[in-house]
Amino acid sequence: MRAERRKKRRWMRWVGIIVALFVIGAGAFAYSVYHNVEQTADQMHEEINWQSKKREGKVSVERKTPISILLIGVDERKGDRGRADTLIVMTVNPNKQSIKMVSVPRDTRTEIIGKGTEDKINHSYAFGGVEMTMATVEHFLDIPIDYYIKVNMESFRDIVNAVGGVTVNNPFAFTYEGTHFPKGEITLNGDEALKYSRMRYDDPRGDFGRQDRQKQIIQAIIEKGASFSSLTNYSDVLAAIGKNVKTNLTFEEMKDIQANYKDARKHIKQLHITGQGTKINGIYYLLVPESERLAISNELKEHLELKATAAK
């Protein structure tokens, strides 16, 4: 069960990235299917009580303010709020035409803002939903969190299948969970794409090889999205997104981001948070050194064109 949960968390991370990159860069189709996109955006929109405490004023996507987006991958269940199994922060700078992305480990021990206790950072969602999660991540990284995109993990299969599958160039043949993936160009459906991106132990490059395959899938979906107007089943893609995604971005903001930020998706840098795993009162936590947290925070601040914090 624990291995299965890890697989789900990894996959939700990439689902969130895909959706965020769609929001940032897939607007080429927006005018040909304008009303469908507007309806989907309205379905996705979720009004929340949020104003970043790290901003002196409001951001303006129309004026190209560098922005941050928190991606929340949620394992939702009937009768409860669900669990946040993936937390990713993306900073988007249209002036530098780049994106920086950092995954915050779910077991990171930090102060839960609004709760007054220290706990695993992903517990903030169970305690107080999106707003408490945004506040806690904002406090931990010491950067403004402007927007959020919450993704139901089941959406990935729907999206891949809705675009008619994706084509990738597989560097070597392998078999994983009963499915054989031959070397060379192959086309994958949603279930196959999930398996293709999961395999690690038979890859000579281990997790790095797996990450490359995940990037292949993401790039293939983005390319399909860029020619979205040529898809005969674009309504299925929009239905998959509208059903599984919530965000505080409005349709107008999405249009401005598409117009002013779309080139940023061409240069993506991934940052990594490291720490020491330990048990406190029998519970596992990841303890992130202050020097590590500060280094990540300052790199994101620089990308957001904010003043860095000096080391103590």
PDB file of C-alpha atoms in Angstrom:
ATOM      1  CA  MET A   1       0.000   0.000   0.000  1.00  0.00           C
ATOM      2  CA  ARG A   2       2.828   2.396   0.839  1.00  0.00           C
ATOM      3  CA  ALA A   3       4.466   1.793  -2.566  1.00  0.00           C
ATOM      4  CA  GLU A   4       1.122   2.396  -4.266  1.00  0.00           C
ATOM      5  CA  ARG A   5       0.672   5.695  -2.395  1.00  0.00           C
ATOM      6  CA  ARG A   6       4.151   6.774  -3.516  1.00  0.00           C
ATOM      7  CA  LYS A   7       3.213   6.009  -7.118  1.00  0.00           C
ATOM      8  CA  LYS A   8       0.029   8.086  -6.767  1.00  0.00           C
ATOM      9  CA  ARG A   9       1.947  11.008  -5.284  1.00  0.00           C
ATOM     10  CA  ARG A  10       4.509  10.956  -8.108  1.00  0.00           C
ATOM     11  CA  TRP A  11       1.778  10.872 -10.689  1.00  0.00           C
ATOM     12  CA  MET A  12      -0.240  13.696  -9.141  1.00  0.00           C
ATOM     13  CA  ARG A  13       2.886  15.824  -9.285  1.00  0.00           C
ATOM     14  CA  TRP A  14       3.049  15.470 -13.059  1.00  0.00           C
ATOM     15  CA  VAL A  15      -0.702  15.895 -13.475  1.00  0.00           C
ATOM     16  CA  GLY A  16      -0.417  19.256 -11.727  1.00  0.00           C
ATOM     17  CA  ILE A  17       2.498  20.325 -13.899  1.00  0.00           C
ATOM     18  CA  ILE A  18       0.595  19.399 -17.039  1.00  0.00           C
ATOM     19  CA  VAL A  19      -2.455  21.411 -16.005  1.00  0.00           C
ATOM     20  CA  ALA A  20      -0.362  24.424 -14.989  1.00  0.00           C
ATOM     21  CA  LEU A  21       1.519  24.387 -18.288  1.00  0.00           C
ATOM     22  CA  PHE A  22      -1.789  24.168 -20.127  1.00  0.00           C
ATOM     23  CA  VAL A  23      -2.945  27.288 -18.280  1.00  0.00           C
ATOM     24  CA  ILE A  24       0.319  29.102 -19.077  1.00  0.00           C
ATOM     25  CA  GLY A  25       0.924  27.984 -22.624  1.00  0.00           C
ATOM     26  CA  ALA A  26      -1.971  26.331 -24.367  1.00  0.00           C
ATOM     27  CA  GLY A  27      -3.917  29.435 -25.278  1.00  0.00           C
ATOM     28  CA  ALA A  28      -3.326  29.090 -29.013  1.00  0.00           C
ATOM     29  CA  PHE A  29      -6.641  27.287 -29.236  1.00  0.00           C
ATOM     30  CA  ALA A  30      -8.565  29.679 -26.984  1.00  0.00           C
ATOM     31  CA  TYR A  31     -10.246  31.724 -29.684  1.00  0.00           C
ATOM     32  CA  SER A  32     -11.353  28.865 -31.914  1.00  0.00           C
ATOM     33  CA  VAL A  33     -13.145  27.167 -29.029  1.00  0.00           C
ATOM     34  CA  TYR A  34     -13.672  30.315 -26.977  1.00  0.00           C
ATOM     35  CA  HIS A  35     -17.019  29.515 -25.423  1.00  0.00           C
ATOM     36  CA  ASN A  36     -16.043  25.960 -24.503  1.00  0.00           C
ATOM     37  CA  VAL A  37     -12.886  27.192 -22.859  1.00  0.00           C
ATOM     38  CA  GLU A  38     -14.802  29.922 -21.009  1.00  0.00           C
ATOM     39  CA  GLN A  39     -17.319  27.397 -19.703  1.00  0.00           C
ATOM     40  CA  THR A  40     -14.512  25.109 -18.548  1.00  0.00           C
ATOM     41  CA  ALA A  41     -12.724  28.020 -16.856  1.00  0.00           C
ATOM     42  CA  ASP A  42     -15.936  28.928 -15.040  1.00  0.00           C
ATOM     43  CA  GLN A  43     -16.329  25.316 -13.935  1.00  0.00           C
ATOM     44  CA  MET A  44     -12.728  25.251 -12.683  1.00  0.00           C
ATOM     45  CA  HIS A  45     -12.925  28.580 -10.874  1.00  0.00           C
ATOM     46  CA  GLU A  46     -13.237  28.443  -7.106  1.00  0.00           C
ATOM     47  CA  GLU A  47     -13.439  31.649  -5.100  1.00  0.00           C
ATOM     48  CA  ILE A  48     -11.361  31.535  -1.918  1.00  0.00           C
ATOM     49  CA  ASN A  49     -10.594  34.004   0.853  1.00  0.00           C
ATOM     50  CA  TRP A  50      -6.941  34.630   0.045  1.00  0.00           C
ATOM     51  CA  GLN A  51      -4.550  37.550  -0.140  1.00  0.00           C
ATOM     52  CA  SER A  52      -0.818  36.880   0.063  1.00  0.00           C
ATOM     53  CA  LYS A  53       0.856  38.393   3.118  1.00  0.00           C
ATOM     54  CA  LYS A  54       4.149  38.554   1.221  1.00  0.00           C
ATOM     55  CA  ARG A  55       2.873  41.043  -1.377  1.00  0.00           C
ATOM     56  CA  GLU A  56       2.792  44.806  -0.856  1.00  0.00           C
ATOM     57  CA  GLY A  57       0.184  45.142  -3.580  1.00  0.00           C
ATOM     58  CA  LYS A  58      -1.883  42.959  -5.875  1.00  0.00           C
ATOM     59  CA  VAL A  59      -0.256  41.176  -8.782  1.00  0.00           C
ATOM     60  CA  SER A  60      -1.213  42.184 -12.304  1.00  0.00           C
ATOM     61  CA  VAL A  61      -0.864  39.547 -15.002  1.00  0.00           C
ATOM     62  CA  GLU A  62      -1.819  42.263 -17.476  1.00  0.00           C
ATOM     63  CA  ARG A  63       1.332  44.207 -16.446  1.00  0.00           C
ATOM     64  CA  LYS A  64       3.447  41.033 -16.437  1.00  0.00           C
ATOM     65  CA  THR A  65       4.125  40.772 -12.714  1.00  0.00           C
ATOM     66  CA  PRO A  66       6.143  37.588 -12.028  1.00  0.00           C
ATOM     67  CA  ILE A  67       3.720  35.221 -10.300  1.00  0.00           C
ATOM     68  CA  SER A  68       3.712  32.027  -8.276  1.00  0.00           C
ATOM     69  CA  ILE A  69       1.287  29.120  -8.529  1.00  0.00           C
ATOM     70  CA  LEU A  70       0.852  26.376  -5.941  1.00  0.00           C
ATOM     71  CA  LEU A  71      -0.108  23.029  -7.443  1.00  0.00           C
ATOM     72  CA  ILE A  72      -1.982  20.790  -5.017  1.00  0.00           C
ATOM     73  CA  GLY A  73      -2.418  17.148  -5.980  1.00  0.00           C
ATOM     74  CA  VAL A  74      -5.341  15.741  -4.003  1.00  0.00           C
ATOM     75  CA  ASP A  75      -6.507  12.198  -3.362  1.00  0.00           C
ATOM     76  CA  GLU A  76     -10.186  12.967  -2.854  1.00  0.00           C
ATOM     77  CA  ARG A  77     -12.544  10.542  -1.181  1.00  0.00           C
ATOM     78  CA  LYS A  78     -16.284  10.616  -0.536  1.00  0.00           C
ATOM     79  CA  GLY A  79     -17.273  12.072   2.786  1.00  0.00           C
ATOM     80  CA  ASP A  80     -14.027  13.875   3.613  1.00  0.00           C
ATOM     81  CA  ARG A  81     -11.891  16.773   2.400  1.00  0.00           C
ATOM     82  CA  GLY A  82      -9.257  14.479   0.924  1.00  0.00           C
ATOM     83  CA  ARG A  83      -5.497  14.472   1.271  1.00  0.00           C
ATOM     84  CA  ALA A  84      -2.888  16.697  -0.327  1.00  0.00           C
ATOM     85  CA  ASP A  85      -0.309  14.188  -1.525  1.00  0.00           C
ATOM     86  CA  THR A  86       1.611  16.576  -3.785  1.00  0.00           C
ATOM     87  CA  LEU A  87       2.668  20.205  -3.312  1.00  0.00           C
ATOM     88  CA  ILE A  88       4.567  21.988  -6.085  1.00  0.00           C
ATOM     89  CA  VAL A  89       5.386  25.677  -6.327  1.00  0.00           C
ATOM     90  CA  MET A  90       5.937  27.219  -9.752  1.00  0.00           C
ATOM     91  CA  THR A  91       7.283  30.738 -10.208  1.00  0.00           C
ATOM     92  CA  VAL A  92       6.630  32.225 -13.643  1.00  0.00           C
ATOM     93  CA  ASN A  93       8.634  35.205 -14.889  1.00  0.00           C
ATOM     94  CA  PRO A  94       7.482  36.547 -18.277  1.00  0.00           C
ATOM     95  CA  ASN A  95      10.323  39.050 -18.403  1.00  0.00           C
ATOM     96  CA  LYS A  96      12.961  36.308 -18.117  1.00  0.00           C
ATOM     97  CA  GLN A  97      10.747  33.937 -20.108  1.00  0.00           C
ATOM     98  CA  SER A  98      11.274  31.134 -17.625  1.00  0.00           C
ATOM     99  CA  ILE A  99       9.630  28.940 -14.995  1.00  0.00           C
ATOM    100  CA  LYS A 100      11.153  27.593 -11.812  1.00  0.00           C
ATOM    101  CA  MET A 101       9.533  24.666 -10.101  1.00  0.00           C
ATOM    102  CA  VAL A 102      10.074  23.069  -6.700  1.00  0.00           C
ATOM    103  CA  SER A 103       8.316  20.085  -5.167  1.00  0.00           C
ATOM    104  CA  VAL A 104       7.814  20.449  -1.411  1.00  0.00           C
ATOM    105  CA  PRO A 105       8.116  16.988   0.210  1.00  0.00           C
ATOM    106  CA  ARG A 106       4.822  16.088   1.867  1.00  0.00           C
ATOM    107  CA  ASP A 107       6.533  14.968   5.104  1.00  0.00           C
ATOM    108  CA  THR A 108       8.363  18.285   5.594  1.00  0.00           C
ATOM    109  CA  ARG A 109       8.007  19.382   9.218  1.00  0.00           C
ATOM    110  CA  THR A 110       6.991  23.025   9.497  1.00  0.00           C
ATOM    111  CA  GLU A 111       4.601  25.365  11.274  1.00  0.00           C
ATOM    112  CA  ILE A 112       1.000  24.934  10.127  1.00  0.00           C
ATOM    113  CA  ILE A 113      -0.225  28.511   9.756  1.00  0.00           C
ATOM    114  CA  GLY A 114      -3.575  29.000  11.438  1.00  0.00           C
ATOM    115  CA  LYS A 115      -3.173  25.834  13.495  1.00  0.00           C
ATOM    116  CA  GLY A 116      -0.330  26.951  15.775  1.00  0.00           C
ATOM    117  CA  THR A 117       1.488  23.616  15.687  1.00  0.00           C
ATOM    118  CA  GLU A 118       4.330  21.987  13.782  1.00  0.00           C
ATOM    119  CA  ASP A 119       3.343  19.075  11.601  1.00  0.00           C
ATOM    120  CA  LYS A 120       3.793  17.569   8.145  1.00  0.00           C
ATOM    121  CA  ILE A 121       3.256  20.311   5.591  1.00  0.00           C
ATOM    122  CA  ASN A 122       0.644  18.347   3.641  1.00  0.00           C
ATOM    123  CA  HIS A 123      -1.545  18.052   6.756  1.00  0.00           C
ATOM    124  CA  SER A 124      -2.352  21.741   6.288  1.00  0.00           C
ATOM    125  CA  TYR A 125      -4.873  20.746   3.611  1.00  0.00           C
ATOM    126  CA  ALA A 126      -6.729  18.330   5.900  1.00  0.00           C
ATOM    127  CA  PHE A 127      -6.757  20.955   8.686  1.00  0.00           C
ATOM    128  CA  GLY A 128      -7.832  24.002   6.681  1.00  0.00           C
ATOM    129  CA  GLY A 129      -8.206  23.303   2.985  1.00  0.00           C
ATOM    130  CA  VAL A 130      -6.650  25.341   0.204  1.00  0.00           C
ATOM    131  CA  GLU A 131      -6.287  28.581   2.194  1.00  0.00           C
ATOM    132  CA  MET A 132      -4.344  26.981   5.066  1.00  0.00           C
ATOM    133  CA  THR A 133      -2.178  25.092   2.585  1.00  0.00           C
ATOM    134  CA  MET A 134      -1.322  28.283   0.703  1.00  0.00           C
ATOM    135  CA  ALA A 135      -0.543  30.113   3.957  1.00  0.00           C
ATOM    136  CA  THR A 136       1.662  27.298   5.224  1.00  0.00           C
ATOM    137  CA  VAL A 137       3.634  26.885   1.996  1.00  0.00           C
ATOM    138  CA  GLU A 138       3.998  30.663   1.741  1.00  0.00           C
ATOM    139  CA  HIS A 139       5.407  30.769   5.281  1.00  0.00           C
ATOM    140  CA  PHE A 140       7.757  27.830   4.718  1.00  0.00           C
ATOM    141  CA  LEU A 141       9.276  29.174   1.493  1.00  0.00           C
ATOM    142  CA  ASP A 142       8.940  32.835   2.545  1.00  0.00           C
ATOM    143  CA  ILE A 143       7.623  33.855  -0.872  1.00  0.00           C
ATOM    144  CA  PRO A 144       4.182  35.089  -1.964  1.00  0.00           C
ATOM    145  CA  ILE A 145       1.794  32.429  -3.212  1.00  0.00           C
ATOM    146  CA  ASP A 146      -0.517  34.150  -5.688  1.00  0.00           C
ATOM    147  CA  TYR A 147      -2.615  31.393  -7.209  1.00  0.00           C
ATOM    148  CA  TYR A 148      -3.388  27.729  -6.731  1.00  0.00           C
ATOM    149  CA  ILE A 149      -4.395  24.871  -8.995  1.00  0.00           C
ATOM    150  CA  LYS A 150      -5.883  21.827  -7.276  1.00  0.00           C
ATOM    151  CA  VAL A 151      -5.885  18.599  -9.263  1.00  0.00           C
ATOM    152  CA  ASN A 152      -7.706  15.343  -8.671  1.00  0.00           C
ATOM    153  CA  MET A 153      -5.191  12.586  -9.391  1.00  0.00           C
ATOM    154  CA  GLU A 154      -7.619  10.657 -11.585  1.00  0.00           C
ATOM    155  CA  SER A 155      -7.555  13.399 -14.211  1.00  0.00           C
ATOM    156  CA  PHE A 156      -4.364  12.276 -15.896  1.00  0.00           C
ATOM    157  CA  ARG A 157      -5.766   9.198 -17.589  1.00  0.00           C
ATOM    158  CA  ASP A 158      -8.755  11.228 -18.736  1.00  0.00           C
ATOM    159  CA  ILE A 159      -6.582  13.948 -20.272  1.00  0.00           C
ATOM    160  CA  VAL A 160      -4.207  11.577 -22.106  1.00  0.00           C
ATOM    161  CA  ASN A 161      -7.093   9.552 -23.444  1.00  0.00           C
ATOM    162  CA  ALA A 162      -9.022  12.697 -24.409  1.00  0.00           C
ATOM    163  CA  VAL A 163      -6.170  13.984 -26.578  1.00  0.00           C
ATOM    164  CA  GLY A 164      -6.101  10.631 -28.359  1.00  0.00           C
ATOM    165  CA  GLY A 165      -2.967   9.302 -26.687  1.00  0.00           C
ATOM    166  CA  VAL A 166       0.592  10.591 -26.802  1.00  0.00           C
ATOM    167  CA  THR A 167       3.601   9.605 -28.902  1.00  0.00           C
ATOM    168  CA  VAL A 168       7.082   9.309 -27.381  1.00  0.00           C
ATOM    169  CA  ASN A 169      10.490   8.002 -28.436  1.00  0.00           C
ATOM    170  CA  ASN A 170      11.404   5.182 -26.051  1.00  0.00           C
ATOM    171  CA  PRO A 171      15.224   4.886 -25.681  1.00  0.00           C
ATOM    172  CA  PHE A 172      15.190   1.166 -24.762  1.00  0.00           C
ATOM    173  CA  ALA A 173      12.725  -1.707 -24.580  1.00  0.00           C
ATOM    174  CA  PHE A 174      11.286  -2.770 -21.228  1.00  0.00           C
ATOM    175  CA  THR A 175       8.270  -4.457 -19.675  1.00  0.00           C
ATOM    176  CA  TYR A 176       6.456  -2.987 -16.694  1.00  0.00           C
ATOM    177  CA  GLU A 177       3.342  -4.235 -14.888  1.00  0.00           C
ATOM    178  CA  GLY A 178       2.497  -6.619 -17.732  1.00  0.00           C
ATOM    179  CA  THR A 179       2.883  -4.092 -20.555  1.00  0.00           C
ATOM    180  CA  HIS A 180       5.778  -4.243 -23.028  1.00  0.00           C
ATOM    181  CA  PHE A 181       7.249  -0.988 -24.322  1.00  0.00           C
ATOM    182  CA  PRO A 182       9.407  -1.552 -27.426  1.00  0.00           C
ATOM    183  CA  LYS A 183      12.324   0.688 -28.320  1.00  0.00           C
ATOM    184  CA  GLY A 184      11.574   3.560 -30.682  1.00  0.00           C
ATOM    185  CA  GLU A 185       8.516   5.674 -31.369  1.00  0.00           C
ATOM    186  CA  ILE A 186       5.436   4.408 -29.534  1.00  0.00           C
ATOM    187  CA  THR A 187       1.926   5.748 -28.949  1.00  0.00           C
ATOM    188  CA  LEU A 188       0.463   5.390 -25.474  1.00  0.00           C
ATOM    189  CA  ASN A 189      -3.027   5.647 -24.014  1.00  0.00           C
ATOM    190  CA  GLY A 190      -3.677   6.948 -20.501  1.00  0.00           C
ATOM    191  CA  ASP A 191      -3.008   3.681 -18.659  1.00  0.00           C
ATOM    192  CA  GLU A 192       0.091   2.943 -20.741  1.00  0.00           C
ATOM    193  CA  ALA A 193       1.456   6.454 -20.238  1.00  0.00           C
ATOM    194  CA  LEU A 194       1.074   6.000 -16.478  1.00  0.00           C
ATOM    195  CA  LYS A 195       3.075   2.767 -16.531  1.00  0.00           C
ATOM    196  CA  TYR A 196       5.676   4.178 -18.940  1.00  0.00           C
ATOM    197  CA  SER A 197       6.437   7.031 -16.563  1.00  0.00           C
ATOM    198  CA  ARG A 198       6.519   4.884 -13.411  1.00  0.00           C
ATOM    199  CA  MET A 199       9.262   2.406 -14.292  1.00  0.00           C
ATOM    200  CA  ARG A 200      12.518   3.036 -12.444  1.00  0.00           C
ATOM    201  CA  TYR A 201      14.333  -0.088 -11.277  1.00  0.00           C
ATOM    202  CA  ASP A 202      15.046  -1.476 -14.770  1.00  0.00           C
ATOM    203  CA  ASP A 203      16.344   1.893 -15.948  1.00  0.00           C
ATOM    204  CA  PRO A 204      20.153   2.185 -15.811  1.00  0.00           C
ATOM    205  CA  ARG A 205      19.726   5.855 -14.877  1.00  0.00           C
ATOM    206  CA  GLY A 206      17.233   5.100 -12.127  1.00  0.00           C
ATOM    207  CA  ASP A 207      15.056   8.020 -11.081  1.00  0.00           C
ATOM    208  CA  PHE A 208      16.724  10.377 -13.577  1.00  0.00           C
ATOM    209  CA  GLY A 209      15.606   8.134 -16.419  1.00  0.00           C
ATOM    210  CA  ARG A 210      12.101   7.992 -15.027  1.00  0.00           C
ATOM    211  CA  GLN A 211      11.985  11.785 -14.799  1.00  0.00           C
ATOM    212  CA  ASP A 212      13.007  12.014 -18.460  1.00  0.00           C
ATOM    213  CA  ARG A 213      10.143   9.715 -19.448  1.00  0.00           C
ATOM    214  CA  GLN A 214       7.737  11.802 -17.408  1.00  0.00           C
ATOM    215  CA  LYS A 215       8.957  14.915 -19.208  1.00  0.00           C
ATOM    216  CA  GLN A 216       8.410  13.139 -22.535  1.00  0.00           C
ATOM    217  CA  ILE A 217       4.772  12.544 -21.612  1.00  0.00           C
ATOM    218  CA  ILE A 218       4.288  16.140 -20.483  1.00  0.00           C
ATOM    219  CA  GLN A 219       5.883  17.549 -23.627  1.00  0.00           C
ATOM    220  CA  ALA A 220       3.731  15.301 -25.816  1.00  0.00           C
ATOM    221  CA  ILE A 221       0.561  16.523 -24.097  1.00  0.00           C
ATOM    222  CA  ILE A 222       1.637  20.148 -24.413  1.00  0.00           C
ATOM    223  CA  GLU A 223       2.268  19.664 -28.126  1.00  0.00           C
ATOM    224  CA  LYS A 224      -1.217  18.218 -28.497  1.00  0.00           C
ATOM    225  CA  GLY A 225      -2.587  21.173 -26.543  1.00  0.00           C
ATOM    226  CA  ALA A 226      -0.729  23.663 -28.739  1.00  0.00           C
ATOM    227  CA  SER A 227      -2.676  22.331 -31.740  1.00  0.00           C
ATOM    228  CA  PHE A 228      -5.817  21.957 -29.684  1.00  0.00           C
ATOM    229  CA  SER A 229      -8.113  23.478 -32.301  1.00  0.00           C
ATOM    230  CA  SER A 230      -7.270  20.638 -34.686  1.00  0.00           C
ATOM    231  CA  LEU A 231      -8.509  18.001 -32.241  1.00  0.00           C
ATOM    232  CA  THR A 232     -11.961  16.637 -33.026  1.00  0.00           C
ATOM    233  CA  ASN A 233     -12.548  15.735 -29.367  1.00  0.00           C
ATOM    234  CA  TYR A 234     -11.391  18.955 -27.704  1.00  0.00           C
ATOM    235  CA  SER A 235     -14.607  18.949 -25.685  1.00  0.00           C
ATOM    236  CA  ASP A 236     -13.481  15.706 -24.012  1.00  0.00           C
ATOM    237  CA  VAL A 237     -10.195  17.336 -22.986  1.00  0.00           C
ATOM    238  CA  LEU A 238     -12.011  20.342 -21.560  1.00  0.00           C
ATOM    239  CA  ALA A 239     -14.465  18.046 -19.770  1.00  0.00           C
ATOM    240  CA  ALA A 240     -11.568  16.106 -18.198  1.00  0.00           C
ATOM    241  CA  ILE A 241      -9.938  19.315 -16.997  1.00  0.00           C
ATOM    242  CA  GLY A 242     -13.166  20.953 -15.825  1.00  0.00           C
ATOM    243  CA  LYS A 243     -14.170  17.889 -13.833  1.00  0.00           C
ATOM    244  CA  ASN A 244     -10.865  17.369 -12.062  1.00  0.00           C
ATOM    245  CA  VAL A 245      -9.314  20.818 -11.588  1.00  0.00           C
ATOM    246  CA  LYS A 246     -10.095  23.804  -9.337  1.00  0.00           C
ATOM    247  CA  THR A 247      -8.285  27.158  -9.288  1.00  0.00           C
ATOM    248  CA  ASN A 248      -8.684  30.746  -8.112  1.00  0.00           C
ATOM    249  CA  LEU A 249      -7.582  31.958 -11.543  1.00  0.00           C
ATOM    250  CA  THR A 250     -10.391  33.626 -13.451  1.00  0.00           C
ATOM    251  CA  PHE A 251     -10.968  33.230 -17.169  1.00  0.00           C
ATOM    252  CA  GLU A 252      -9.754  36.796 -17.761  1.00  0.00           C
ATOM    253  CA  GLU A 253      -6.556  36.094 -15.820  1.00  0.00           C
ATOM    254  CA  MET A 254      -6.018  32.904 -17.793  1.00  0.00           C
ATOM    255  CA  LYS A 255      -6.323  34.861 -21.037  1.00  0.00           C
ATOM    256  CA  ASP A 256      -3.822  37.477 -19.808  1.00  0.00           C
ATOM    257  CA  ILE A 257      -1.405  34.740 -18.726  1.00  0.00           C
ATOM    258  CA  GLN A 258      -1.709  33.101 -22.113  1.00  0.00           C
ATOM    259  CA  ALA A 259      -0.993  36.385 -23.849  1.00  0.00           C
ATOM    260  CA  ASN A 260       1.824  37.622 -21.599  1.00  0.00           C
ATOM    261  CA  TYR A 261       3.447  34.552 -20.022  1.00  0.00           C
ATOM    262  CA  LYS A 262       3.254  31.790 -22.642  1.00  0.00           C
ATOM    263  CA  ASP A 263       6.927  31.959 -23.684  1.00  0.00           C
ATOM    264  CA  ALA A 264       8.006  31.162 -20.116  1.00  0.00           C
ATOM    265  CA  ARG A 265       7.106  27.488 -20.607  1.00  0.00           C
ATOM    266  CA  LYS A 266      10.048  27.080 -23.003  1.00  0.00           C
ATOM    267  CA  HIS A 267      12.604  27.350 -20.171  1.00  0.00           C
ATOM    268  CA  ILE A 268      11.772  25.276 -17.089  1.00  0.00           C
ATOM    269  CA  LYS A 269      14.200  24.710 -14.219  1.00  0.00           C
ATOM    270  CA  GLN A 270      13.434  22.219 -11.475  1.00  0.00           C
ATOM    271  CA  LEU A 271      14.724  22.817  -7.949  1.00  0.00           C
ATOM    272  CA  HIS A 272      14.991  20.121  -5.296  1.00  0.00           C
ATOM    273  CA  ILE A 273      14.493  20.320  -1.535  1.00  0.00           C
ATOM    274  CA  THR A 274      16.593  17.900   0.495  1.00  0.00           C
ATOM    275  CA  GLY A 275      16.576  17.105   4.191  1.00  0.00           C
ATOM    276  CA  GLN A 276      17.067  14.469   6.851  1.00  0.00           C
ATOM    277  CA  GLY A 277      14.363  11.937   7.618  1.00  0.00           C
ATOM    278  CA  THR A 278      13.734  11.289  11.291  1.00  0.00           C
ATOM    279  CA  LYS A 279      11.054  10.066  13.687  1.00  0.00           C
ATOM    280  CA  ILE A 280       9.550  12.294  16.373  1.00  0.00           C
ATOM    281  CA  ASN A 281       7.200  10.573  18.822  1.00  0.00           C
ATOM    282  CA  GLY A 282       7.089   7.638  16.437  1.00  0.00           C
ATOM    283  CA  ILE A 283       6.037   9.745  13.404  1.00  0.00           C
ATOM    284  CA  TYR A 284       8.276  10.176  10.338  1.00  0.00           C
ATOM    285  CA  TYR A 285       9.191  13.713   9.285  1.00  0.00           C
ATOM    286  CA  LEU A 286      11.589  15.313   6.840  1.00  0.00           C
ATOM    287  CA  LEU A 287      13.673  18.002   8.552  1.00  0.00           C
ATOM    288  CA  VAL A 288      14.903  20.585   6.042  1.00  0.00           C
ATOM    289  CA  PRO A 289      18.038  22.470   7.150  1.00  0.00           C
ATOM    290  CA  GLU A 290      17.592  26.244   7.385  1.00  0.00           C
ATOM    291  CA  SER A 291      20.445  26.786   4.934  1.00  0.00           C
ATOM    292  CA  GLU A 292      18.667  24.581   2.370  1.00  0.00           C
ATOM    293  CA  ARG A 293      15.303  26.286   2.902  1.00  0.00           C
ATOM    294  CA  LEU A 294      16.900  29.738   2.634  1.00  0.00           C
ATOM    295  CA  ALA A 295      18.766  28.870  -0.580  1.00  0.00           C
ATOM    296  CA  ILE A 296      15.567  27.648  -2.268  1.00  0.00           C
ATOM    297  CA  SER A 297      13.618  30.638  -0.945  1.00  0.00           C
ATOM    298  CA  ASN A 298      16.139  33.158  -2.258  1.00  0.00           C
ATOM    299  CA  GLU A 299      16.333  31.553  -5.683  1.00  0.00           C
ATOM    300  CA  LEU A 300      12.562  31.763  -5.987  1.00  0.00           C
ATOM    301  CA  LYS A 301      12.554  35.348  -4.680  1.00  0.00           C
ATOM    302  CA  GLU A 302      15.127  36.338  -7.292  1.00  0.00           C
ATOM    303  CA  HIS A 303      12.951  34.773  -9.968  1.00  0.00           C
ATOM    304  CA  LEU A 304       9.925  36.694  -8.657  1.00  0.00           C
ATOM    305  CA  GLU A 305      12.049  39.884  -8.687  1.00  0.00           C
ATOM    306  CA  LEU A 306      11.822  40.249  -4.910  1.00  0.00           C
ATOM    307  CA  LYS A 307      14.521  41.055  -2.375  1.00  0.00           C
ATOM    308  CA  ALA A 308      16.484  38.067  -1.079  1.00  0.00           C
ATOM    309  CA  THR A 309      16.838  37.296   2.638  1.00  0.00           C
ATOM    310  CA  ALA A 310      20.334  37.444   4.142  1.00  0.00           C
ATOM    311  CA  ALA A 311      21.632  34.388   5.981  1.00  0.00           C
ATOM    312  CA  LYS A 312      21.673  34.706   9.777  1.00  0.00           C
TER     313      LYS A 312
END
